[in-house]
Structures are given as C-alpha cells and as structure tokens.
Coordinates of C-alpha atoms in Angstrom, one line a residue:
L1 CA 92.6 107.0 112.9
K2 CA 92.8 103.5 111.3
P3 CA 94.4 100.4 113.0
Q4 CA 98.1 100.6 112.6
A5 CA 98.7 96.8 112.4
F6 CA 96.4 96.6 109.4
L7 CA 97.9 99.6 107.6
R8 CA 101.4 98.4 108.2
A9 CA 100.6 95.0 106.8
L10 CA 98.9 96.7 103.8
V11 CA 102.0 98.9 103.1
R12 CA 104.3 95.9 103.3
G13 CA 102.0 94.1 100.8
V14 CA 102.0 97.0 98.4
L15 CA 105.8 97.6 98.6
P16 CA 107.2 94.2 99.5
L17 CA 110.8 94.9 98.4
G18 CA 111.3 97.5 101.1
E19 CA 111.7 100.2 98.5
G20 CA 109.4 103.1 97.5
I21 CA 107.5 106.1 98.7
V22 CA 104.0 105.9 100.0
L23 CA 101.7 108.6 98.5
D24 CA 98.5 109.4 100.3
P25 CA 96.7 112.3 98.4
F26 CA 93.9 112.3 101.0
A27 CA 95.9 112.0 104.2
G28 CA 93.2 112.7 106.7
S29 CA 94.5 112.1 110.2
G30 CA 97.7 110.6 108.8
S31 CA 97.2 106.9 109.7
T32 CA 98.6 105.6 106.4
L33 CA 101.6 107.9 106.5
A34 CA 102.4 106.9 110.1
A35 CA 102.2 103.2 109.2
A36 CA 104.6 103.7 106.3
E37 CA 107.1 105.6 108.6
A38 CA 106.8 102.9 111.3
I39 CA 108.1 100.2 108.9
G40 CA 110.8 102.3 107.3
Y41 CA 109.2 103.8 104.2
E42 CA 109.2 107.5 103.3
S43 CA 105.8 109.0 102.8
L44 CA 104.2 111.9 101.2
G45 CA 100.6 113.1 101.9
T46 CA 98.4 116.1 101.2
E47 CA 95.2 117.1 103.0
K48 CA 92.7 119.8 102.0
D49 CA 91.0 120.2 105.4
S50 CA 93.1 122.3 107.7
R51 CA 91.6 120.6 110.8
Y52 CA 92.8 117.2 109.6
Y53 CA 96.1 118.6 108.7
E54 CA 96.6 119.8 112.2
I55 CA 95.5 116.4 113.6
A56 CA 97.9 114.6 111.3
T57 CA 100.9 116.7 112.1
K58 CA 100.5 115.8 115.8
A59 CA 99.4 112.1 115.2
I60 CA 101.9 110.9 112.7
P61 CA 105.0 111.1 114.9
K62 CA 103.2 109.5 117.8
L63 CA 101.6 106.7 115.8
A64 CA 104.8 105.9 113.8
A65 CA 106.9 105.8 117.0
F66 CA 104.6 103.2 118.6
K67 CA 105.8 99.7 118.0
N68 CA 104.9 97.0 120.4
G69 CA 104.8 99.5 123.2
M70 CA 108.4 100.7 122.5
I71 CA 109.7 103.8 120.9
P72 CA 112.1 102.8 118.0
A73 CA 115.2 104.8 117.2
F74 CA 114.8 106.0 113.7
K75 CA 114.3 109.4 112.0
L76 CA 110.9 110.1 110.6
S77 CA 110.9 111.2 107.0
H78 CA 107.3 112.1 106.1
C79 CA 106.1 115.1 104.3
L80 CA 102.6 116.3 104.8
C81 CA 101.4 119.6 103.4
P82 CA 98.0 121.3 102.9
L83 CA 96.6 120.7 99.5
E84 CA 96.6 124.3 98.5
D85 CA 100.4 124.4 99.0
V86 CA 100.9 121.7 96.3
P87 CA 101.8 123.2 93.0
F88 CA 99.7 121.5 90.3

C-alpha cells in the first residue's frame, strides 16, 4: 500500500478540474483507486494477480473512507476486475 496523502495529491495534480476517471491498469493493492475515490473521482482498475485483487477489494473501501480520521459520507464508485475478465 502506498501513502494516501501522496497519491491523493498526485490525482489532484493530474486531474485538477475535478473531472475525469482514474485508470490504473496495474491496480495491485488498490492504493491509487482508493486515493481517487477519497477525493471524489471515479476509478477503474485491473489486476492480473488474484491475490492482489482480493487484497484490493478489501483495502479500497477502507482506504478511501479514511479521511483525517473520519469516515466521509459518500458513495464509492470504483470498478476493479481481474485482468482476465477485461475483454480486449
């Protein structure tokens, strides 16, 4: 897991107008997806390794909900799927 404060600042810097969808084709444990969710962006990620996919599905809601020690009231809108389920 990567530091959420850094990733949230990075997402804000890449999408400064508050619009867009964050795509993470190598989602890993979901840190980037969680950061995007925490600051109000939709996100989409894929992960090839089923172990990391399982970790991410548990970690994303917890990481995204953590904001200065408080749980914000917003709906998460991330999409994470195993890479083999993505039609190319």
